[in-house]
Coordinates of N, CA and C in Angstrom, one line a residue:
Chain S
X2 N 50.2 67.4 -98.0 CA 50.0 68.7 -97.3 C 51.3 69.3 -96.8
X3 N 51.5 70.5 -97.1 CA 52.7 71.2 -96.7 C 52.7 71.5 -95.2
X4 N 53.7 71.1 -94.5 CA 53.8 71.3 -93.1 C 55.1 72.0 -92.8
X5 N 55.1 72.8 -91.7 CA 56.3 73.5 -91.3 C 56.6 73.1 -89.8
X6 N 57.8 72.7 -89.5 CA 58.1 72.3 -88.2 C 59.2 73.2 -87.7
X7 N 59.0 73.8 -86.5 CA 60.0 74.6 -85.9 C 60.5 73.9 -84.6
X8 N 61.8 73.8 -84.6 CA 62.5 73.1 -83.4 C 63.6 74.0 -82.9
X9 N 63.6 74.2 -81.5 CA 62.7 73.6 -80.5 C 61.4 74.5 -80.4
X10 N 60.5 74.0 -79.7 CA 59.2 74.7 -79.5 C 59.5 75.8 -78.5
X11 N 60.4 75.6 -77.5 CA 60.7 76.6 -76.5 C 62.2 76.5 -76.2
X12 N 62.7 77.6 -75.8 CA 64.2 77.6 -75.5 C 64.4 78.7 -74.5
X13 N 65.2 78.4 -73.5 CA 65.6 79.3 -72.4 C 67.1 79.3 -72.3
X14 N 67.7 80.5 -72.5 CA 69.2 80.6 -72.5 C 69.6 81.8 -71.6
X15 N 70.8 81.7 -71.1 CA 71.4 82.9 -70.4 C 71.8 84.0 -71.4
X16 N 71.8 85.2 -71.0 CA 72.2 86.3 -71.8 C 73.6 86.1 -72.3
X17 N 73.8 86.5 -73.6 CA 75.1 86.4 -74.2 C 75.3 85.2 -75.0
X18 N 74.5 84.2 -74.9 CA 74.7 83.0 -75.7 C 74.3 83.2 -77.2
X19 N 75.0 82.5 -78.0 CA 74.6 82.4 -79.5 C 73.7 81.2 -79.6
X20 N 72.6 81.4 -80.4 CA 71.6 80.3 -80.5 C 71.1 80.2 -82.0
X21 N 70.6 79.0 -82.2 CA 70.1 78.7 -83.6 C 68.7 78.2 -83.4
X22 N 67.8 78.7 -84.2 CA 66.4 78.3 -84.3 C 66.2 77.6 -85.7
X23 N 65.5 76.5 -85.7 CA 65.4 75.7 -86.9 C 63.9 75.7 -87.4
X24 N 63.9 75.6 -88.7 CA 62.6 75.5 -89.4 C 62.7 74.6 -90.6
X25 N 61.8 73.6 -90.7 CA 61.9 72.7 -91.8 C 60.5 72.5 -92.5
X26 N 60.5 72.3 -93.8 CA 59.3 72.1 -94.6 C 59.2 70.7 -95.2
X27 N 58.0 70.2 -95.2 CA 57.8 68.9 -95.8 C 58.0 69.0 -97.3
X28 N 57.6 70.1 -97.8 CA 57.7 70.4 -99.3 C 59.0 71.2 -99.5
X29 N 60.0 70.6 -100.1 CA 61.3 71.3 -100.3 C 61.3 72.4 -101.4
X30 N 60.1 72.5 -102.1 CA 60.0 73.5 -103.1 C 59.6 74.8 -102.5
X31 N 60.5 75.4 -101.7 CA 60.2 76.6 -101.0 C 60.9 77.7 -101.6
X32 N 60.3 78.9 -101.8 CA 60.9 80.1 -102.2 C 60.4 81.2 -101.3
X33 N 61.2 82.3 -101.2 CA 60.8 83.4 -100.4 C 60.4 83.0 -99.0
X34 N 61.5 82.8 -98.1 CA 61.2 82.4 -96.7 C 61.4 83.7 -95.9
X35 N 60.5 83.8 -94.9 CA 60.5 85.0 -94.1 C 60.5 84.6 -92.6
X36 N 61.3 85.3 -91.8 CA 61.3 85.1 -90.4 C 60.7 86.3 -89.7
X37 N 59.8 86.0 -88.7 CA 59.1 87.0 -87.9 C 59.4 86.8 -86.5
X38 N 59.2 88.0 -85.8 CA 59.2 88.0 -84.3 C 57.8 88.4 -83.8
X39 N 57.3 87.7 -82.8 CA 56.0 88.1 -82.2 C 56.1 88.2 -80.7
X40 N 55.9 89.4 -80.2 CA 55.9 89.7 -78.8 C 54.4 89.4 -78.2
X41 N 54.3 89.0 -77.0 CA 53.0 88.7 -76.4 C 51.9 89.7 -76.7
X42 N 50.8 89.3 -77.2 CA 49.7 90.2 -77.5 C 49.9 91.2 -78.7
X43 N 51.0 90.9 -79.4 CA 51.3 91.8 -80.5 C 51.2 91.1 -81.9
X44 N 51.3 91.9 -82.9 CA 51.3 91.3 -84.3 C 52.7 90.8 -84.6
X45 N 53.0 90.4 -85.8 CA 54.2 89.8 -86.3 C 55.1 90.9 -86.8
X46 N 56.4 90.9 -86.4 CA 57.3 91.9 -87.0 C 58.3 91.2 -87.9
X47 N 58.4 91.6 -89.1 CA 59.3 91.0 -90.1 C 60.8 91.2 -89.7
X48 N 61.5 90.1 -89.6 CA 62.9 90.2 -89.3 C 63.8 90.1 -90.5
X49 N 63.6 89.1 -91.3 CA 64.5 88.8 -92.5 C 63.6 88.1 -93.5
X50 N 63.9 88.5 -94.8 CA 63.3 87.8 -95.9 C 64.4 87.3 -96.8
X51 N 64.3 86.0 -97.1 CA 65.3 85.4 -98.1 C 64.5 85.1 -99.3
X52 N 64.8 85.8 -100.4 CA 64.1 85.6 -101.6 C 64.6 84.5 -102.4
X53 N 63.9 84.1 -103.5 CA 64.2 82.9 -104.2 C 65.6 82.8 -104.7
X54 N 66.3 83.9 -105.0 CA 67.6 83.9 -105.6 C 68.7 83.9 -104.5
X55 N 68.3 84.0 -103.3 CA 69.2 84.2 -102.2 C 69.3 82.9 -101.4
X56 N 70.4 82.9 -100.6 CA 70.6 81.7 -99.7 C 70.6 82.2 -98.2
X57 N 70.9 83.5 -98.0 CA 70.9 83.9 -96.6 C 70.8 85.4 -96.6
X58 N 70.4 85.9 -95.4 CA 70.2 87.4 -95.2 C 70.7 87.6 -93.8
X59 N 71.3 88.8 -93.6 CA 71.8 89.3 -92.3 C 71.2 90.6 -91.9
X60 N 70.9 90.8 -90.6 CA 70.5 92.1 -90.1 C 71.0 92.2 -88.7
X61 N 72.0 93.0 -88.4 CA 72.5 93.1 -87.1 C 73.0 91.8 -86.6
X62 N 72.5 91.4 -85.4 CA 72.9 90.1 -84.8 C 72.2 88.9 -85.3
X63 N 71.3 89.1 -86.3 CA 70.5 88.0 -86.9 C 71.1 87.6 -88.2
X64 N 71.1 86.3 -88.4 CA 71.4 85.7 -89.7 C 70.5 84.6 -90.0
X65 N 69.9 84.6 -91.2 CA 69.0 83.5 -91.6 C 69.5 82.9 -92.9
X66 N 69.4 81.6 -93.0 CA 69.9 80.9 -94.2 C 68.8 80.0 -94.6
X67 N 68.8 79.6 -95.9 CA 67.8 78.7 -96.5 C 68.5 77.7 -97.3
X68 N 68.3 76.4 -97.1 CA 68.8 75.3 -97.9 C 67.6 74.7 -98.6
X69 N 67.5 75.1 -99.8 CA 66.3 74.7 -100.6 C 66.3 73.2 -100.8
X70 N 67.5 72.6 -101.0 CA 67.6 71.2 -101.3 C 67.0 70.3 -100.2
X71 N 67.2 70.8 -99.0 CA 66.7 70.0 -97.8 C 65.4 70.6 -97.3
X72 N 65.0 71.8 -97.7 CA 63.8 72.4 -97.2 C 64.0 72.9 -95.7
X73 N 65.2 73.4 -95.4 CA 65.5 73.8 -94.1 C 66.0 75.2 -94.0
X74 N 65.6 75.9 -92.9 CA 66.1 77.3 -92.7 C 66.5 77.4 -91.2
X75 N 67.5 78.2 -91.0 CA 68.0 78.4 -89.6 C 68.0 79.9 -89.4
X76 N 67.7 80.3 -88.2 CA 67.9 81.7 -87.7 C 68.9 81.7 -86.6
X77 N 70.0 82.4 -86.9 CA 71.1 82.4 -85.9 C 71.0 83.8 -85.2
X78 N 71.0 83.8 -83.9 CA 71.0 85.0 -83.1 C 72.3 85.0 -82.3
X79 N 73.1 86.0 -82.5 CA 74.4 86.2 -81.9 C 74.2 87.0 -80.6
X80 N 75.0 86.6 -79.6 CA 75.0 87.4 -78.3 C 73.7 87.8 -77.9
X81 N 72.9 86.8 -77.5 CA 71.4 87.1 -77.2 C 71.3 88.0 -76.0
X82 N 70.2 88.8 -76.0 CA 69.9 89.8 -75.0 C 68.5 89.5 -74.5
X83 N 68.2 90.0 -73.2 CA 66.8 89.8 -72.7 C 65.7 90.3 -73.6
X84 N 66.0 91.4 -74.3 CA 65.1 92.0 -75.3 C 64.8 91.1 -76.5
X85 N 65.6 90.1 -76.7 CA 65.3 89.1 -77.7 C 64.2 88.1 -77.4
X86 N 63.8 88.1 -76.1 CA 62.7 87.2 -75.7 C 61.4 87.5 -76.4
X87 N 60.9 86.5 -77.1 CA 59.8 86.6 -78.0 C 59.5 85.2 -78.6
X88 N 58.5 85.1 -79.4 CA 58.2 83.9 -80.2 C 58.7 84.2 -81.6
X89 N 59.5 83.3 -82.2 CA 60.0 83.5 -83.6 C 59.3 82.5 -84.5
X90 N 58.7 83.0 -85.6 CA 58.0 82.2 -86.6 C 58.7 82.3 -87.9
X91 N 58.7 81.1 -88.6 CA 59.2 81.1 -90.0 C 58.0 80.9 -90.9
X92 N 58.1 81.4 -92.1 CA 57.0 81.2 -93.0 C 57.6 81.1 -94.4
X93 N 57.2 80.2 -95.2 CA 57.7 80.0 -96.5 C 56.6 79.8 -97.6
X94 N 56.9 80.3 -98.8 CA 56.0 80.2 -99.9 C 56.3 78.8 -100.5
X95 N 55.3 78.0 -100.6 CA 55.4 76.7 -101.3 C 55.3 76.9 -102.8
X96 N 56.3 76.3 -103.5 CA 56.3 76.4 -104.9 C 55.2 75.5 -105.5
X97 N 54.8 74.5 -104.7 CA 53.7 73.6 -105.2 C 52.3 74.1 -105.0
X98 N 52.1 74.8 -103.9 CA 50.7 75.3 -103.6 C 50.6 76.8 -103.8
X99 N 51.7 77.5 -103.9 CA 51.6 79.0 -104.0 C 51.2 79.7 -102.7
X100 N 51.2 78.9 -101.6 CA 50.7 79.5 -100.4 C 51.8 79.7 -99.4
X101 N 51.6 80.8 -98.5 CA 52.6 81.0 -97.5 C 52.2 80.2 -96.3
X102 N 53.1 79.4 -95.8 CA 52.8 78.4 -94.7 C 53.7 78.8 -93.5
X103 N 53.0 78.9 -92.4 CA 53.7 79.3 -91.1 C 54.0 78.1 -90.3
X104 N 55.1 78.2 -89.6 CA 55.4 77.2 -88.5 C 54.7 77.7 -87.2
X105 N 54.8 76.8 -86.2 CA 54.1 77.1 -84.9 C 54.9 78.1 -84.1
X106 N 56.2 78.2 -84.4 CA 57.0 79.2 -83.6 C 57.9 78.5 -82.6
X107 N 58.9 79.2 -82.3 CA 59.8 78.9 -81.1 C 59.8 80.0 -80.2
X108 N 59.4 79.7 -78.9 CA 59.3 80.7 -77.9 C 60.7 80.8 -77.2
X109 N 61.3 82.0 -77.3 CA 62.7 82.2 -76.7 C 62.6 83.0 -75.5
X110 N 63.3 82.6 -74.4 CA 63.4 83.4 -73.2 C 64.9 83.5 -73.0
X111 N 65.4 84.8 -72.9 CA 66.8 85.1 -72.6 C 66.9 85.7 -71.2
X112 N 67.5 84.9 -70.3 CA 67.6 85.4 -68.9 C 68.8 86.3 -68.7
X113 N 68.5 87.4 -67.9 CA 69.6 88.3 -67.6 C 70.7 87.6 -66.7
Chain K
X19 N 57.1 105.9 -92.4 CA 56.0 105.2 -93.1 C 55.1 104.5 -92.2
X20 N 53.8 104.8 -92.3 CA 52.8 104.2 -91.5 C 52.7 102.7 -91.7
X21 N 52.4 101.9 -90.7 CA 52.3 100.5 -90.8 C 50.9 100.1 -91.1
X22 N 50.6 98.8 -91.0 CA 49.3 98.3 -91.2 C 48.4 98.6 -89.9
X23 N 47.3 99.2 -90.2 CA 46.4 99.6 -89.1 C 45.2 98.7 -89.0
X24 N 44.9 98.3 -87.7 CA 43.8 97.4 -87.5 C 42.9 97.9 -86.4
X25 N 41.6 97.7 -86.4 CA 40.7 98.0 -85.3 C 39.5 97.2 -85.3
X26 N 38.9 96.9 -84.2 CA 39.4 97.3 -82.9 C 40.5 96.3 -82.4
X27 N 41.2 96.7 -81.4 CA 42.3 95.8 -80.9 C 41.7 94.7 -80.1
X28 N 40.6 94.9 -79.4 CA 40.0 93.8 -78.6 C 38.5 93.9 -78.8
X29 N 37.9 92.7 -78.8 CA 36.4 92.6 -78.9 C 36.0 91.4 -78.2
X30 N 35.0 91.6 -77.3 CA 34.4 90.5 -76.6 C 32.9 90.4 -77.0
X31 N 32.4 89.3 -77.5 CA 31.0 89.1 -77.9 C 30.5 87.8 -77.4
X32 N 29.2 87.6 -77.4 CA 28.6 86.3 -77.1 C 28.4 85.5 -78.4
X33 N 28.4 84.2 -78.2 CA 28.2 83.4 -79.4 C 26.9 83.7 -80.1
X34 N 27.0 83.6 -81.4 CA 25.8 83.9 -82.3 C 25.7 85.4 -82.6
X35 N 26.5 86.2 -81.9 CA 26.6 87.6 -82.3 C 27.5 87.8 -83.5
X36 N 27.5 89.0 -84.0 CA 28.3 89.4 -85.2 C 29.4 90.3 -84.8
X37 N 30.5 90.3 -85.6 CA 31.6 91.2 -85.3 C 32.3 91.6 -86.6
X38 N 32.9 92.8 -86.7 CA 33.6 93.2 -87.9 C 34.9 93.8 -87.5
X39 N 35.9 93.5 -88.3 CA 37.3 94.0 -88.1 C 37.7 94.8 -89.3
X40 N 38.4 95.8 -89.1 CA 38.8 96.7 -90.2 C 40.4 96.7 -90.3
X41 N 40.8 96.9 -91.5 CA 42.3 96.9 -91.8 C 42.6 97.9 -92.8
X42 N 43.6 98.7 -92.6 CA 44.1 99.7 -93.5 C 45.6 99.3 -93.8
X43 N 45.9 98.8 -95.0 CA 47.2 98.4 -95.3 C 48.2 99.5 -95.5
X44 N 49.5 99.2 -95.7 CA 50.5 100.2 -96.0 C 50.2 100.7 -97.4
X45 N 50.3 102.0 -97.5 CA 50.0 102.7 -98.7 C 50.8 102.1 -99.9
X46 N 50.0 101.8 -100.9 CA 50.7 101.3 -102.1 C 50.8 99.8 -102.2
X47 N 50.5 99.1 -101.1 CA 50.5 97.6 -101.1 C 49.3 97.0 -101.7
X48 N 49.5 96.3 -102.8 CA 48.3 95.8 -103.6 C 47.8 94.5 -102.9
X49 N 48.6 93.8 -102.2 CA 48.1 92.5 -101.7 C 47.8 92.7 -100.2
X50 N 46.6 92.2 -99.8 CA 46.2 92.2 -98.4 C 45.7 90.9 -98.0
X51 N 46.1 90.5 -96.8 CA 45.8 89.2 -96.2 C 45.1 89.3 -94.9
X52 N 44.2 88.4 -94.6 CA 43.6 88.2 -93.3 C 44.1 86.8 -92.8
X53 N 44.6 86.8 -91.6 CA 45.0 85.5 -91.0 C 44.3 85.4 -89.6
X54 N 44.1 84.1 -89.3 CA 43.5 83.8 -88.0 C 44.6 83.1 -87.2
X55 N 44.9 83.6 -86.0 CA 45.9 83.0 -85.1 C 45.3 82.5 -83.8
X56 N 45.2 81.2 -83.6 CA 44.7 80.7 -82.3 C 45.9 80.6 -81.4
X57 N 45.7 80.8 -80.1 CA 46.7 80.8 -79.1 C 47.6 79.5 -79.2
X58 N 48.9 79.8 -79.4 CA 49.9 78.7 -79.4 C 50.1 78.2 -80.8
X59 N 49.5 78.7 -81.8 CA 49.6 78.2 -83.2 C 50.1 79.3 -84.1
X60 N 50.6 78.9 -85.2 CA 51.0 79.9 -86.2 C 49.8 80.4 -86.9
X61 N 49.9 81.5 -87.6 CA 48.8 82.1 -88.3 C 48.3 81.2 -89.5
X62 N 47.0 81.3 -89.7 CA 46.4 80.5 -90.8 C 45.7 81.5 -91.7
X63 N 46.0 81.4 -93.0 CA 45.4 82.3 -94.0 C 43.9 82.1 -94.1
X64 N 43.2 83.2 -94.0 CA 41.7 83.1 -94.3 C 41.4 83.6 -95.7
X65 N 42.0 84.7 -96.1 CA 41.7 85.2 -97.4 C 42.8 86.1 -97.8
X66 N 43.1 86.1 -99.1 CA 44.1 87.0 -99.7 C 43.5 87.8 -100.9
X67 N 43.7 89.1 -100.9 CA 43.2 90.0 -101.9 C 44.4 90.5 -102.7
X68 N 44.2 90.6 -104.0 CA 45.1 91.3 -104.9 C 44.3 92.5 -105.4
X69 N 44.7 93.7 -105.0 CA 43.8 94.9 -105.2 C 42.5 94.6 -104.6
X70 N 41.4 94.6 -105.4 CA 40.1 94.3 -104.8 C 39.6 93.0 -105.2
X71 N 40.4 92.1 -105.8 CA 40.0 90.8 -106.2 C 40.5 89.8 -105.2
X72 N 39.8 88.7 -105.0 CA 40.1 87.6 -104.2 C 41.1 86.6 -104.9
X73 N 42.3 86.4 -104.3 CA 43.2 85.5 -104.8 C 43.0 84.1 -104.2
X74 N 42.8 84.0 -102.9 CA 42.7 82.7 -102.2 C 41.8 82.9 -101.0
X75 N 40.7 82.2 -101.0 CA 39.8 82.1 -99.9 C 39.4 80.7 -99.5
X76 N 40.3 79.8 -99.8 CA 40.0 78.4 -99.7 C 39.8 78.0 -98.2
X77 N 40.4 78.7 -97.3 CA 40.3 78.3 -95.9 C 39.3 79.3 -95.1
X78 N 38.6 80.0 -95.8 CA 37.6 80.9 -95.2 C 36.3 80.2 -95.0
X79 N 35.8 80.1 -93.7 CA 34.5 79.4 -93.5 C 33.4 80.3 -94.0
X80 N 33.0 80.1 -95.2 CA 32.2 81.0 -95.9 C 30.7 81.1 -95.4
X81 N 30.4 80.1 -94.6 CA 29.0 80.1 -94.0 C 28.9 81.1 -92.9
X82 N 30.0 81.6 -92.4 CA 29.9 82.6 -91.3 C 30.9 83.7 -91.5
X83 N 31.9 83.6 -92.3 CA 32.9 84.6 -92.5 C 32.8 85.2 -93.8
X84 N 32.9 86.6 -93.9 CA 33.0 87.2 -95.1 C 34.0 88.4 -95.1
X85 N 34.6 88.7 -96.2 CA 35.5 89.8 -96.2 C 35.4 90.5 -97.6
X86 N 35.7 91.8 -97.5 CA 35.7 92.6 -98.7 C 36.8 93.6 -98.7
X87 N 37.1 94.1 -99.9 CA 38.2 95.1 -100.0 C 37.8 96.0 -101.1
X88 N 36.9 96.9 -100.7 CA 36.4 97.9 -101.6 C 37.4 98.9 -102.1
X89 N 37.5 99.2 -103.3 CA 38.4 100.2 -103.9 C 39.9 99.8 -103.7
X90 N 40.1 98.5 -103.4 CA 41.5 98.0 -103.3 C 42.3 98.6 -102.3
X91 N 41.7 99.1 -101.2 CA 42.6 99.7 -100.1 C 42.2 99.0 -98.8
X92 N 41.3 99.7 -98.1 CA 40.8 99.1 -96.8 C 40.1 97.8 -97.0
X93 N 40.1 97.0 -95.9 CA 39.4 95.8 -95.9 C 38.6 95.6 -94.6
X94 N 37.5 94.8 -94.7 CA 36.7 94.5 -93.5 C 36.5 93.0 -93.5
X95 N 36.7 92.4 -92.4 CA 36.4 91.0 -92.1 C 35.2 90.9 -91.2
X96 N 34.2 90.1 -91.6 CA 33.0 90.0 -90.7 C 32.8 88.5 -90.3
X97 N 32.3 88.3 -89.1 CA 32.0 87.0 -88.6 C 30.5 87.1 -88.2
X98 N 29.6 86.2 -88.7 CA 28.2 86.2 -88.4 C 27.6 84.9 -88.7
X99 N 27.1 84.1 -87.7 CA 27.2 84.3 -86.3 C 28.5 83.7 -85.8
X100 N 29.0 84.3 -84.7 CA 30.3 83.9 -84.1 C 30.1 82.6 -83.3
X101 N 31.1 81.7 -83.3 CA 31.1 80.5 -82.5 C 32.2 80.6 -81.5
X102 N 32.2 79.8 -80.5 CA 33.2 79.8 -79.4 C 34.6 79.6 -80.0
X103 N 34.7 78.7 -81.1 CA 36.0 78.4 -81.6 C 36.6 79.5 -82.5
X104 N 35.8 80.6 -82.7 CA 36.3 81.7 -83.4 C 37.2 82.6 -82.6
X105 N 37.3 82.3 -81.3 CA 38.1 83.1 -80.4 C 39.6 83.0 -80.8
X106 N 40.2 84.1 -81.2 CA 41.5 84.1 -81.8 C 41.9 85.5 -82.0
X107 N 43.1 85.7 -82.5 CA 43.6 87.0 -83.0 C 43.5 87.0 -84.5
X108 N 42.9 88.1 -85.0 CA 42.8 88.2 -86.4 C 43.8 89.2 -86.9
X109 N 44.7 88.7 -87.7 CA 45.8 89.6 -88.2 C 45.6 90.0 -89.6
X110 N 45.9 91.2 -89.9 CA 45.9 91.7 -91.3 C 47.3 92.0 -91.7
X111 N 47.6 91.6 -92.9 CA 49.0 91.9 -93.4 C 48.9 92.4 -94.8
X112 N 49.9 93.1 -95.2 CA 49.9 93.6 -96.6 C 51.3 93.4 -97.2
X113 N 51.4 93.4 -98.5 CA 52.7 93.2 -99.1 C 52.7 94.0 -100.5
X114 N 53.9 94.5 -100.8 CA 54.1 95.1 -102.1 C 54.6 94.1 -103.1
X115 N 55.6 93.3 -102.7 CA 56.1 92.2 -103.6 C 56.1 90.9 -102.8
X116 N 57.2 90.7 -102.0 CA 57.3 89.4 -101.4 C 57.2 89.5 -99.8
X117 N 57.7 90.6 -99.3 CA 57.8 90.7 -97.8 C 56.4 91.1 -97.2
X118 N 55.9 90.4 -96.2 CA 54.7 90.7 -95.6 C 54.9 91.6 -94.3
X119 N 54.0 92.5 -94.1 CA 54.0 93.4 -93.0 C 52.7 93.2 -92.3
X120 N 52.7 93.0 -91.0 CA 51.5 92.7 -90.2 C 51.1 93.9 -89.3
X121 N 49.8 94.0 -89.1 CA 49.3 94.9 -88.1 C 49.4 94.3 -86.7
X122 N 48.9 95.0 -85.7 CA 48.9 94.5 -84.3 C 47.9 93.4 -84.0
X123 N 46.9 93.3 -84.9 CA 45.9 92.3 -84.7 C 44.7 92.7 -83.9
X124 N 43.6 92.0 -84.1 CA 42.4 92.2 -83.3 C 42.1 90.9 -82.6
X125 N 42.1 91.1 -81.3 CA 41.8 89.9 -80.4 C 40.3 89.7 -80.2
X126 N 39.8 88.6 -80.6 CA 38.3 88.3 -80.4 C 38.2 87.2 -79.4
X127 N 37.3 87.5 -78.4 CA 36.9 86.5 -77.4 C 35.4 86.3 -77.6
X128 N 35.0 85.1 -77.8 CA 33.6 84.7 -77.9 C 33.2 83.9 -76.7
X129 N 32.2 84.4 -76.0 CA 31.7 83.8 -74.7 C 30.5 83.0 -74.9

């Protein structure tokens, strides 16, 4: 069974810090990995999509990378701000099952 | 560009009652998904449509849940009868190719 683990489950940092969120898959046959942000009581907002031919994507202060050989992805947030406080979820398409599998999320709090 | 629209945003019902949720995907998106998200967990796929055909409903509890996507656009998810464990946020998403776009979700509380 394909599982997705996000580490850490929760993170609290002071404003301005650079931070890394991790996502790993038991099935390394992953393609099309997507990172989302979810604010309390809201739906998921797409942040970055890494397609099968890509290894990383960047948007503003966010950079996501995917290492298919190890089944791991990282989301790097530079110069964190209080507005970045939210839950971040990764989701990957399994090449074996053809399903999009979500992690449980990392809840980030950035303190002013 | 309008996003994925869902309604109602909130619904409170008693167990054994029925409820229906509606979703209007982004215009032109052929693929539509319904996810269930229980508090503190990641979303779980209930059903995936490609146009008006079902691609995957393997995790849909078919004894009480049903979904349809008439004319390949809007979709409705129904629960009948509801159980306490159905309390969750029901998220609709759509995609054109690979990237998924989600609506705000419909929060269901079953008492």
